[in-house]
Coordinates of C-alpha atoms and ligand atoms in Angstrom, one line a residue:
Chain A
M157 CA 18.1 -69.2 -6.9
S158 CA 14.8 -70.5 -5.5
N159 CA 13.6 -67.0 -4.8
L160 CA 13.9 -66.0 -8.4
E161 CA 12.2 -69.1 -9.7
D162 CA 9.4 -68.2 -7.3
L163 CA 9.0 -64.9 -9.0
Y164 CA 9.5 -66.0 -12.6
R165 CA 7.3 -69.0 -12.7
E166 CA 7.0 -70.7 -16.1
I167 CA 3.4 -69.5 -16.4
I168 CA 4.5 -65.9 -15.9
L169 CA 7.2 -66.2 -18.5
D170 CA 4.7 -67.8 -20.8
H171 CA 2.2 -65.0 -20.5
Y172 CA 5.0 -62.5 -20.9
R173 CA 6.2 -64.1 -24.1
S174 CA 2.7 -64.7 -25.5
P175 CA 0.4 -62.3 -23.9
R176 CA -3.4 -63.2 -24.1
N177 CA -6.1 -60.8 -25.3
R178 CA -3.7 -58.3 -26.8
G179 CA -5.3 -55.6 -28.9
E180 CA -7.9 -53.0 -28.8
L181 CA -11.7 -52.8 -28.9
P182 CA -13.5 -50.0 -30.6
S183 CA -14.1 -47.4 -28.0
P184 CA -17.0 -46.5 -27.6
P185 CA -18.8 -48.8 -27.2
A186 CA -16.0 -50.4 -25.2
H187 CA -14.8 -48.5 -22.1
K188 CA -11.1 -47.6 -22.3
V189 CA -9.0 -47.1 -19.1
E190 CA -5.3 -46.6 -18.6
G191 CA -3.0 -47.6 -15.9
F192 CA 0.4 -46.0 -15.5
N193 CA 3.3 -46.5 -13.2
P194 CA 5.2 -43.2 -13.3
L195 CA 8.1 -44.7 -11.4
C196 CA 9.1 -47.3 -14.0
G197 CA 7.1 -46.2 -17.0
D198 CA 5.0 -49.4 -17.1
E199 CA 1.8 -48.8 -19.0
V200 CA -1.4 -50.8 -19.6
T201 CA -4.5 -49.8 -21.5
L202 CA -7.7 -51.9 -21.0
Y203 CA -10.7 -52.0 -23.3
L204 CA -13.7 -53.4 -21.4
D205 CA -17.0 -54.5 -22.9
V206 CA -19.7 -54.9 -20.3
H207 CA -23.2 -56.2 -21.2
D208 CA -26.0 -57.3 -18.9
G209 CA -23.7 -57.6 -15.9
V210 CA -21.1 -59.6 -17.7
L211 CA -17.6 -58.6 -18.7
S212 CA -18.2 -60.0 -22.2
D213 CA -14.8 -58.9 -23.7
I214 CA -11.5 -57.5 -22.6
K215 CA -8.5 -56.5 -24.6
L216 CA -5.3 -54.8 -23.6
T217 CA -2.2 -53.0 -24.8
G218 CA 0.8 -51.8 -23.0
H219 CA 4.4 -52.3 -22.2
G220 CA 6.5 -52.9 -19.2
C221 CA 8.3 -55.6 -17.2
S222 CA 7.5 -59.3 -17.2
I223 CA 5.5 -59.0 -14.0
S224 CA 3.2 -56.1 -15.1
Q225 CA 2.7 -57.6 -18.5
S226 CA 2.1 -61.2 -17.4
S227 CA -0.2 -60.1 -14.6
S228 CA -2.3 -58.1 -17.0
S229 CA -2.4 -61.1 -19.4
L230 CA -3.3 -63.5 -16.6
M231 CA -5.9 -61.1 -15.4
S232 CA -7.6 -60.8 -18.8
A233 CA -7.8 -64.6 -19.1
A234 CA -9.3 -64.9 -15.6
V235 CA -12.0 -62.3 -16.0
K236 CA -13.0 -62.5 -19.6
G237 CA -16.6 -63.6 -20.1
K238 CA -17.3 -63.6 -16.3
P239 CA -20.3 -62.0 -14.5
L240 CA -19.2 -58.8 -12.8
N241 CA -19.8 -60.3 -9.4
D242 CA -17.2 -62.9 -10.1
V243 CA -14.9 -60.3 -11.6
N244 CA -15.2 -58.2 -8.5
A245 CA -14.5 -61.2 -6.3
T246 CA -11.4 -62.1 -8.3
I247 CA -10.1 -58.5 -8.0
E248 CA -10.6 -58.6 -4.3
T249 CA -8.9 -62.0 -3.9
F250 CA -6.0 -60.9 -6.0
K251 CA -5.5 -57.7 -4.1
Q252 CA -5.6 -59.7 -0.9
L253 CA -3.0 -62.0 -2.2
M254 CA -0.8 -59.0 -2.9
T255 CA -1.4 -57.0 0.3
G256 CA -1.9 -59.9 2.7
H257 CA 1.8 -60.7 2.4
E258 CA 3.1 -57.2 2.2
S259 CA 4.3 -57.2 5.8
A260 CA 6.3 -60.3 4.8
L261 CA 5.6 -61.5 8.3
T262 CA 2.9 -64.0 7.4
T263 CA 4.2 -67.4 6.7
E264 CA 3.1 -69.1 3.5
E265 CA 0.7 -71.4 5.4
E266 CA -1.0 -68.5 7.1
A267 CA -1.2 -66.7 3.9
D268 CA -2.8 -69.7 2.2
E269 CA -5.4 -69.6 4.9
E270 CA -6.2 -66.0 4.2
V271 CA -6.5 -66.4 0.4
D272 CA -7.8 -69.6 -1.1
L273 CA -5.4 -70.1 -3.9
R274 CA -7.6 -72.6 -5.6
T275 CA -10.1 -69.9 -6.5
L276 CA -7.3 -68.1 -8.3
G277 CA -6.2 -70.8 -10.8
E278 CA -3.2 -69.7 -12.8
L279 CA -3.2 -66.3 -11.1
A280 CA -1.7 -68.1 -8.0
A281 CA 1.5 -68.1 -10.0
L282 CA 1.9 -64.5 -9.1
Q283 CA 2.0 -65.1 -5.4
G284 CA 5.8 -65.2 -5.5
V285 CA 5.8 -61.5 -6.3
V286 CA 4.9 -60.6 -2.7
K287 CA 8.4 -61.7 -1.6
F288 CA 9.7 -58.8 -3.8
P289 CA 7.9 -55.8 -2.4
V290 CA 9.1 -53.4 -5.0
R291 CA 7.5 -55.5 -7.7
I292 CA 4.0 -55.6 -6.1
K293 CA 3.1 -52.4 -7.9
C294 CA 4.0 -54.0 -11.2
A295 CA 1.7 -56.9 -10.5
T296 CA -1.3 -54.7 -9.4
L297 CA -1.0 -52.2 -12.2
A298 CA -3.6 -53.8 -14.5
W299 CA -5.8 -54.8 -11.6
N300 CA -6.1 -51.2 -10.4
A301 CA -6.9 -50.1 -13.9
L302 CA -9.6 -52.8 -14.1
R303 CA -11.1 -51.7 -10.8
Q304 CA -11.1 -48.1 -12.0
G305 CA -12.6 -49.0 -15.3
L306 CA -15.5 -51.0 -13.8
D307 CA -16.2 -48.3 -11.3
E308 CA -16.3 -45.7 -14.1
I309 CA -18.7 -48.0 -16.1
A310 CA -20.9 -48.4 -13.0
N311 CA -21.0 -44.6 -12.4
Q312 CA -22.0 -44.0 -16.1
N313 CA -25.1 -46.1 -15.6
Chain P
M281 CA 53.4 -46.2 -8.7
S282 CA 50.8 -43.8 -7.4
S283 CA 48.7 -43.8 -4.3
F284 CA 45.9 -45.4 -6.3
N285 CA 45.5 -49.0 -5.2
V286 CA 42.0 -50.3 -5.8
R287 CA 42.5 -53.2 -3.4
R288 CA 43.3 -50.8 -0.6
I289 CA 40.3 -48.6 -1.5
R290 CA 38.0 -51.6 -1.4
A291 CA 39.3 -52.5 2.0
D292 CA 38.4 -49.0 3.2
I293 CA 34.7 -49.4 2.3
P294 CA 32.7 -51.4 4.8
L295 CA 29.7 -51.9 2.5
L296 CA 31.8 -53.7 0.0
Q297 CA 32.3 -56.4 2.5
R298 CA 28.6 -57.2 2.6
E299 CA 27.1 -60.3 1.1
I300 CA 23.8 -60.3 -0.9
N301 CA 22.1 -63.5 -1.6
G302 CA 25.1 -65.5 -0.6
R303 CA 27.5 -63.5 -2.8
K304 CA 29.9 -60.7 -2.2
I305 CA 28.1 -57.5 -3.2
T306 CA 28.9 -56.2 -6.7
Y307 CA 28.1 -52.6 -6.4
L308 CA 27.5 -51.0 -9.8
D309 CA 25.2 -48.2 -8.8
S310 CA 27.7 -45.4 -8.0
G311 CA 26.0 -43.2 -10.5
A312 CA 23.0 -43.1 -8.2
S313 CA 25.0 -42.9 -5.0
S314 CA 28.6 -43.9 -4.1
L315 CA 29.7 -45.9 -1.2
Q316 CA 31.6 -44.3 1.7
P317 CA 35.1 -45.2 3.1
H318 CA 35.7 -45.5 6.8
A319 CA 37.4 -42.1 6.7
V320 CA 34.1 -40.4 5.9
I321 CA 32.0 -42.4 8.3
D322 CA 34.5 -42.1 11.1
A323 CA 34.9 -38.4 10.6
M324 CA 31.2 -37.9 11.0
S325 CA 31.1 -40.1 14.1
R326 CA 34.0 -38.3 15.7
Y327 CA 32.4 -35.0 15.0
Y328 CA 29.2 -36.1 16.8
E329 CA 31.1 -37.7 19.6
L330 CA 33.4 -34.8 20.4
R331 CA 32.5 -31.5 18.8
H332 CA 28.8 -31.2 17.9
A333 CA 27.0 -27.9 18.6
N334 CA 25.1 -25.5 16.4
V335 CA 27.3 -23.3 14.2
H336 CA 27.9 -19.6 14.3
R337 CA 27.3 -17.2 17.2
G338 CA 28.1 -19.7 19.9
V339 CA 30.9 -18.6 22.3
Y340 CA 31.6 -21.8 24.1
Q341 CA 34.3 -24.2 23.0
T342 CA 32.4 -26.9 21.1
A343 CA 30.3 -24.3 19.3
N344 CA 33.5 -22.7 18.1
E345 CA 34.9 -26.0 17.0
A346 CA 31.7 -26.9 15.1
T347 CA 31.8 -23.6 13.3
E348 CA 35.5 -24.1 12.5
A349 CA 34.7 -27.6 11.2
Y350 CA 31.9 -26.3 9.0
E351 CA 33.8 -23.4 7.6
G352 CA 36.8 -25.6 7.2
S353 CA 34.8 -27.9 5.0
R354 CA 33.9 -25.0 2.8
A355 CA 37.5 -24.1 2.4
A356 CA 38.4 -27.7 1.6
V357 CA 35.7 -27.8 -1.1
A358 CA 37.0 -24.5 -2.6
L359 CA 40.5 -25.9 -2.8
F360 CA 39.2 -29.1 -4.4
L361 CA 37.5 -27.0 -7.2
N362 CA 40.4 -24.5 -7.4
A363 CA 37.8 -21.8 -6.8
P364 CA 39.4 -18.4 -7.5
G365 CA 37.6 -16.7 -4.6
G366 CA 38.1 -19.5 -2.2
A367 CA 35.5 -20.4 0.5
D368 CA 33.5 -17.3 -0.1
E369 CA 32.2 -18.9 -3.3
V370 CA 31.0 -22.2 -1.9
V371 CA 27.4 -22.5 -0.8
F372 CA 26.3 -25.7 1.0
T373 CA 23.0 -27.0 0.0
K374 CA 21.2 -30.3 0.4
N375 CA 22.2 -31.8 -3.0
T376 CA 22.7 -31.1 -6.7
T377 CA 18.9 -30.6 -7.1
E378 CA 18.8 -27.9 -4.5
S379 CA 21.9 -26.2 -6.0
L380 CA 20.3 -26.0 -9.4
N381 CA 17.1 -24.8 -8.0
L382 CA 19.0 -22.2 -6.1
I383 CA 20.4 -20.8 -9.4
A384 CA 17.0 -20.7 -11.0
K385 CA 15.1 -19.3 -8.1
T386 CA 17.7 -16.6 -7.1
W387 CA 19.9 -15.6 -10.1
G388 CA 17.3 -16.7 -12.6
A389 CA 14.4 -14.9 -11.0
D390 CA 16.6 -11.7 -10.5
H391 CA 18.2 -11.6 -14.0
L392 CA 15.9 -13.2 -16.5
A393 CA 12.6 -12.0 -18.0
Q394 CA 10.3 -12.8 -20.9
G395 CA 12.3 -13.0 -24.1
D396 CA 15.4 -14.4 -22.4
V397 CA 16.5 -17.9 -23.1
V398 CA 17.8 -20.6 -20.9
L399 CA 19.6 -23.2 -23.0
V400 CA 19.8 -26.8 -21.6
S401 CA 20.4 -30.1 -23.3
E402 CA 18.3 -33.1 -24.2
M403 CA 20.6 -35.3 -22.0
E404 CA 19.9 -33.4 -18.7
H405 CA 18.7 -34.9 -15.5
H406 CA 15.2 -33.6 -14.5
A407 CA 17.0 -31.6 -11.8
N408 CA 18.4 -29.4 -14.6
I409 CA 15.1 -29.2 -16.5
V410 CA 12.2 -28.8 -14.2
P411 CA 13.6 -25.7 -12.3
W412 CA 13.9 -23.9 -15.6
F413 CA 10.3 -24.9 -16.6
Q414 CA 9.2 -23.5 -13.2
L415 CA 11.1 -20.3 -14.0
R416 CA 9.4 -20.2 -17.3
E417 CA 6.0 -20.4 -15.6
A418 CA 7.0 -17.6 -13.2
T419 CA 8.7 -15.3 -15.7
G420 CA 8.0 -16.4 -19.3
V421 CA 11.6 -17.2 -20.2
E422 CA 12.2 -19.6 -23.0
V423 CA 13.7 -23.0 -22.3
R424 CA 15.6 -24.3 -25.3
F425 CA 17.3 -27.7 -25.8
I426 CA 20.6 -28.7 -27.4
P427 CA 19.8 -31.9 -29.2
V428 CA 21.6 -35.2 -28.7
G429 CA 23.0 -36.9 -31.8
D430 CA 22.8 -40.5 -32.8
D431 CA 26.3 -40.8 -31.5
Y432 CA 24.9 -40.1 -28.0
R433 CA 26.8 -36.8 -27.9
L434 CA 25.5 -33.2 -27.9
D435 CA 24.9 -32.1 -31.4
L436 CA 26.7 -28.7 -31.5
T437 CA 26.5 -28.1 -35.2
K438 CA 23.8 -25.4 -34.7
L439 CA 25.2 -24.0 -31.5
D440 CA 25.5 -20.5 -32.7
E441 CA 21.8 -20.4 -33.6
L442 CA 20.8 -22.1 -30.4
L443 CA 22.7 -19.5 -28.4
D444 CA 20.7 -16.6 -29.9
G445 CA 19.1 -14.7 -27.0
V446 CA 20.6 -17.1 -24.4
K447 CA 21.4 -15.6 -21.0
L448 CA 22.2 -18.9 -19.3
L449 CA 23.5 -22.2 -20.6
S450 CA 23.0 -24.9 -18.1
V451 CA 24.4 -28.3 -19.0
T452 CA 25.6 -31.5 -17.4
A453 CA 29.3 -32.2 -17.6
M454 CA 28.6 -35.9 -17.7
S455 CA 25.4 -37.7 -18.6
N456 CA 24.1 -40.0 -15.8
V457 CA 22.5 -42.2 -18.5
L458 CA 24.9 -42.2 -21.4
G459 CA 28.3 -41.6 -19.7
T460 CA 29.0 -38.9 -22.3
K461 CA 31.3 -36.2 -21.1
N462 CA 30.5 -32.8 -22.6
P463 CA 33.0 -30.3 -23.8
I464 CA 32.4 -27.8 -20.9
A465 CA 35.4 -25.5 -21.6
E466 CA 34.3 -25.1 -25.2
L467 CA 30.7 -24.5 -24.2
A468 CA 31.7 -22.0 -21.6
E469 CA 33.6 -20.1 -24.2
A470 CA 30.7 -20.1 -26.6
A471 CA 28.3 -18.9 -23.8
H472 CA 30.6 -16.1 -22.8
R473 CA 31.0 -15.0 -26.4
V474 CA 27.3 -14.1 -26.5
G475 CA 27.3 -12.6 -23.0
A476 CA 25.6 -15.6 -21.3
L477 CA 26.7 -17.4 -18.1
I478 CA 27.2 -21.1 -17.9
A479 CA 26.0 -23.4 -15.1
V480 CA 27.3 -26.9 -14.9
D481 CA 25.6 -29.9 -13.4
G482 CA 28.7 -31.7 -11.9
A483 CA 26.7 -34.5 -10.1
Q484 CA 28.4 -37.2 -12.2
S485 CA 31.6 -35.6 -13.4
I486 CA 32.8 -34.6 -9.9
V487 CA 33.9 -38.1 -9.1
H488 CA 34.9 -39.1 -12.6
G489 CA 37.8 -36.7 -13.1
V490 CA 39.4 -33.4 -12.2
T491 CA 37.1 -30.4 -11.8
D492 CA 38.9 -27.1 -12.0
V493 CA 36.4 -24.2 -12.3
Q494 CA 39.1 -21.8 -13.4
E495 CA 40.4 -24.0 -16.2
L496 CA 36.8 -24.6 -17.3
D497 CA 36.0 -20.9 -16.9
I498 CA 32.4 -21.6 -15.8
D499 CA 30.1 -19.5 -13.6
F500 CA 28.2 -22.1 -11.6
L501 CA 28.8 -25.7 -10.6
A502 CA 26.4 -27.9 -8.8
F503 CA 27.1 -31.3 -7.2
S504 CA 26.2 -33.7 -4.4
G505 CA 28.3 -35.1 -1.6
H506 CA 26.8 -38.6 -1.8
K507 CA 28.0 -39.2 -5.3
M508 CA 31.6 -38.5 -4.4
L509 CA 32.1 -40.9 -1.5
G510 CA 30.6 -38.3 0.9
P511 CA 27.3 -38.5 2.9
T512 CA 23.8 -37.7 1.8
G513 CA 22.2 -34.5 2.9
I514 CA 24.9 -32.1 1.6
G515 CA 25.5 -30.6 -1.8
V516 CA 27.5 -27.7 -3.2
L517 CA 26.8 -24.7 -5.3
W518 CA 30.0 -23.1 -6.4
T519 CA 29.5 -19.6 -7.9
R520 CA 32.0 -17.1 -9.2
E521 CA 32.1 -14.4 -6.5
S522 CA 31.2 -11.6 -9.0
V523 CA 28.0 -13.5 -9.9
L524 CA 27.2 -14.5 -6.3
D525 CA 27.2 -10.9 -5.3
T526 CA 24.4 -10.2 -7.7
M527 CA 22.1 -12.9 -6.3
G528 CA 19.3 -12.3 -3.8
P529 CA 18.7 -14.6 -0.9
F530 CA 17.1 -18.1 -1.3
M531 CA 15.0 -19.4 1.6
G532 CA 14.3 -17.0 4.5
G533 CA 15.0 -17.7 8.2
G534 CA 17.8 -17.7 10.7
G535 CA 21.4 -17.4 9.6
M536 CA 20.7 -15.7 6.3
I537 CA 20.0 -12.2 7.6
A538 CA 22.1 -9.2 8.6
D539 CA 19.1 -7.6 10.3
V540 CA 15.4 -8.3 11.0
R541 CA 13.0 -5.5 12.1
V542 CA 9.3 -5.3 12.4
D543 CA 9.2 -3.6 9.0
G544 CA 11.4 -6.0 7.2
F545 CA 14.8 -7.6 6.9
T546 CA 18.3 -7.2 5.4
P547 CA 19.9 -10.3 4.0
A548 CA 23.4 -11.3 5.1
K549 CA 26.3 -10.7 2.8
G550 CA 28.2 -13.6 1.2
V551 CA 27.3 -17.3 1.1
A552 CA 25.4 -17.0 4.4
R553 CA 22.4 -15.5 2.7
F554 CA 21.8 -18.8 0.8
E555 CA 22.0 -20.9 3.9
A556 CA 18.9 -20.3 6.0
G557 CA 18.5 -22.5 9.1
T558 CA 20.9 -25.0 10.7
P559 CA 23.1 -26.3 8.0
P560 CA 24.4 -29.9 7.4
I561 CA 27.3 -29.6 9.8
A562 CA 28.2 -33.3 10.3
E563 CA 27.6 -33.8 6.6
S564 CA 30.1 -31.1 5.8
V565 CA 32.7 -32.8 7.9
G566 CA 32.0 -36.0 6.0
L567 CA 32.2 -34.2 2.7
R568 CA 35.6 -32.7 3.7
A569 CA 36.8 -36.2 4.6
A570 CA 35.6 -37.4 1.2
V571 CA 37.4 -34.6 -0.6
R572 CA 40.6 -35.4 1.4
Y573 CA 40.2 -39.1 0.5
L574 CA 39.7 -38.4 -3.2
T575 CA 42.6 -35.9 -3.3
G576 CA 44.8 -38.6 -1.7
L577 CA 43.9 -40.9 -4.5
G578 CA 44.4 -38.2 -7.1
M579 CA 41.5 -37.3 -9.3
E580 CA 43.7 -38.0 -12.4
N581 CA 44.2 -41.5 -11.2
V582 CA 40.5 -41.9 -10.4
A583 CA 39.7 -40.8 -14.0
D584 CA 42.3 -43.2 -15.5
H585 CA 40.9 -46.1 -13.5
D586 CA 37.4 -45.2 -14.6
H587 CA 38.5 -45.0 -18.2
E588 CA 40.2 -48.5 -18.0
L589 CA 37.1 -50.1 -16.5
T590 CA 34.9 -48.5 -19.1
V591 CA 37.0 -49.6 -22.1
D592 CA 37.2 -53.1 -20.7
A593 CA 33.4 -53.3 -20.0
L594 CA 32.4 -51.9 -23.3
T595 CA 34.7 -54.3 -25.2
R596 CA 33.4 -57.3 -23.3
L597 CA 29.8 -56.3 -23.5
E598 CA 30.1 -55.9 -27.2
S599 CA 31.6 -59.3 -27.8
S600 CA 29.6 -61.3 -25.4
F601 CA 25.9 -61.4 -26.3
D602 CA 25.5 -61.7 -30.1
G603 CA 24.0 -58.2 -30.2
R604 CA 21.3 -59.0 -27.6
V605 CA 22.8 -56.5 -25.2
R606 CA 23.0 -53.0 -26.6
V607 CA 24.9 -50.2 -24.9
I608 CA 23.0 -46.9 -24.9
G609 CA 25.9 -44.5 -25.0
P610 CA 29.0 -43.6 -27.0
S611 CA 31.1 -46.6 -28.1
D612 CA 34.0 -44.2 -28.6
T613 CA 35.6 -44.1 -25.1
K614 CA 37.2 -40.7 -25.5
D615 CA 35.3 -38.3 -23.3
R616 CA 33.2 -41.0 -21.8
G617 CA 32.9 -42.0 -18.2
G618 CA 31.9 -45.3 -16.5
V619 CA 28.1 -45.1 -16.7
I620 CA 26.9 -47.8 -18.9
S621 CA 23.2 -48.1 -19.8
L622 CA 22.0 -51.4 -21.2
D623 CA 19.1 -52.4 -23.3
V624 CA 18.7 -56.2 -23.2
E625 CA 16.6 -57.5 -26.1
G626 CA 13.4 -59.1 -24.9
V627 CA 14.1 -58.4 -21.2
H628 CA 12.7 -55.4 -19.4
P629 CA 15.3 -53.4 -17.4
H630 CA 13.4 -54.2 -14.2
D631 CA 13.7 -57.9 -14.9
V632 CA 17.3 -57.5 -15.7
A633 CA 17.9 -55.8 -12.4
Q634 CA 15.9 -58.4 -10.6
V635 CA 18.0 -61.3 -12.0
L636 CA 21.2 -59.4 -11.4
D637 CA 20.2 -58.8 -7.7
Q638 CA 20.2 -62.6 -7.3
F639 CA 23.9 -62.5 -8.1
G640 CA 24.5 -59.6 -5.6
V641 CA 24.8 -57.2 -8.5
C642 CA 23.4 -53.8 -7.9
V643 CA 22.3 -51.9 -11.0
R644 CA 19.5 -49.4 -11.5
P645 CA 16.6 -49.9 -13.8
G646 CA 14.4 -47.0 -15.0
H647 CA 14.4 -43.7 -16.8
H648 CA 17.2 -42.3 -14.5
C649 CA 15.3 -39.0 -14.2
A650 CA 16.1 -38.2 -17.8
K651 CA 12.8 -38.7 -19.6
P652 CA 13.4 -36.4 -22.5
L653 CA 16.6 -38.3 -23.3
M654 CA 14.8 -41.7 -23.0
K655 CA 12.2 -40.4 -25.4
R656 CA 14.9 -39.2 -27.8
F657 CA 16.1 -42.8 -28.1
G658 CA 12.6 -44.4 -28.0
L659 CA 13.2 -46.1 -24.7
A660 CA 11.1 -46.3 -21.5
A661 CA 14.0 -47.4 -19.4
T662 CA 17.4 -48.9 -19.3
A663 CA 19.4 -51.0 -16.8
R664 CA 22.4 -48.9 -15.8
A665 CA 25.7 -50.1 -14.4
S666 CA 28.0 -47.4 -13.1
F667 CA 31.5 -47.5 -11.7
G668 CA 33.1 -45.8 -8.7
P669 CA 36.7 -45.4 -7.7
Y670 CA 36.5 -48.8 -5.9
S671 CA 35.1 -50.7 -8.9
T672 CA 37.2 -53.4 -10.6
T673 CA 37.1 -55.6 -13.7
R674 CA 36.0 -58.3 -11.3
D675 CA 32.7 -56.4 -10.9
T676 CA 32.3 -56.5 -14.7
D677 CA 33.0 -60.3 -14.6
V678 CA 30.0 -60.8 -12.3
L679 CA 27.9 -58.4 -14.3
L680 CA 28.5 -60.4 -17.4
E681 CA 27.8 -63.7 -15.6
A682 CA 24.5 -62.3 -14.3
L683 CA 23.5 -60.8 -17.6
T684 CA 24.1 -64.2 -19.3
S685 CA 21.6 -65.7 -16.8
A686 CA 19.1 -62.9 -17.5
V687 CA 19.3 -63.4 -21.2
S688 CA 18.9 -67.1 -21.0
M689 CA 16.1 -67.0 -18.5
F690 CA 13.9 -64.8 -20.8
G691 CA 15.4 -66.1 -24.0
Ligands
PLP11 C1 23.5 -35.6 -13.7 C2 22.7 -35.5 -12.5 N1 22.2 -34.4 -12.1 C3 21.5 -34.3 -10.9 C4 21.3 -35.3 -10.1 C5 20.5 -35.1 -8.8 O1 21.3 -35.3 -7.7 P1 20.7 -35.3 -6.3 O2 19.6 -36.3 -6.3 O3 21.8 -35.7 -5.4 O4 20.1 -33.9 -6.1 C6 21.8 -36.5 -10.5 C7 21.6 -37.7 -9.6 O5 21.0 -38.7 -9.9 C8 22.5 -36.7 -11.7 O6 23.1 -37.8 -12.0

């Protein structure tokens, strides 16, 4: 059962059972963006407050599987209060973590070289997802929504 | 007693010998697609090895044999359905979806206009909803829904009102989510009483019991080869000959014409006009082998076996999880087939399916292409286990073992 424990790490189950930053922000002023996976019906809605180049607050609602919901919770904890530069870097690193392994050919050591897991903190718990290719889209749902939301905010200004 | 011996059936199916994650596969996704016995796989191989050629118009020996094989499959399907007009009523398509689209895009487009009503039900697969919405966009017909009651069955209390203005009733004989078997003969009678035709989505029902189109007195029947132990890539639309004769062609191309000139074309007569291009020849051979295999088992026996498995599984699911595992479907096992949708408290269906996979258990998470039905019961998805003729109570044992693990993991 090692594989399954790789996927459902304790941190993931914890974020699934007690999601962080649940809720809504008044929008406007917060920017609202939705992510939707039509295949499985997973949904996430993000509320983003950006001030002076900082993602000062983030809240989210949604429903779906443990991977999509814990990934969005972990994401919110990782990016809340961070300068946009750092947020962008985290998004990139996370996406690399998810796509770098997609071929499933890279060994874990090689992958570790590609993505410095230390910069990811708790998010590294999600790396087991890449061994389950159909679940990658669950893990990236909230991240794609965040990327989209930040791009929309940038284009407004 | 009969020729139905599940142990022998299992031995016939190569995929059931596979191991997944170190365990013998527990295949509980026959509702999505069934597994194939050697008889089907070998028939297709032998066809390719010995007889393959394109059908119709060839004069050499293998071309004649391929044509005979293809047309022979049509006759075998007609016999299996007890089609009154025989092979002339059997159109080969790609799958159920194409068969239903064919009805909408030929019969529907020719016979329906603004003000007419197509009556479907809330428990339909998208394949029996979207083609009618497309027809609505094209012609302005109304698409009306028979509601589903809290008992997970069609609510027919207002059927007479619902039938007002209806020209076609198009319903599934068995829900691919709930397992509910609908009273098709009764619905056919009601439709005919108001002068409407009835089309039946037989995708699930075809392998869960006897289908006799004369006894049911229906007008169209759609189903797929791959859900009845046959191959993918072939489906069937059976249509009463008197109705078929009133339908224009479907796709245009070779094989469906009587004549083509620079100023136009004349469609072929009979089923040929719905079969443009090179048809699924090898698949038809596989389908015929599947029909022969199922006939050998006896569809009454297949239905009895399915019923026993369903009663056993529902009883054990009910008593095993302190209410944490809810069955989304009728608890009354009369007129109910072996498709069992589960809602596990606190565990998303994708996670259920993921944990089950670790035990080699194949179930399907999702909306099962029945979003209006999901919405009706306030669900985004379920985890669905479904039986085939080769399933056993042992499969249910492993299902329960794996579910126990899923419940405790997220508990
Ligand atoms: C009730 C029902 N209708 C239609 C379909 C569509 O079948 P196919 O995908 O073979 O066209 C299915 C298969 O999932 C089904 O269960």
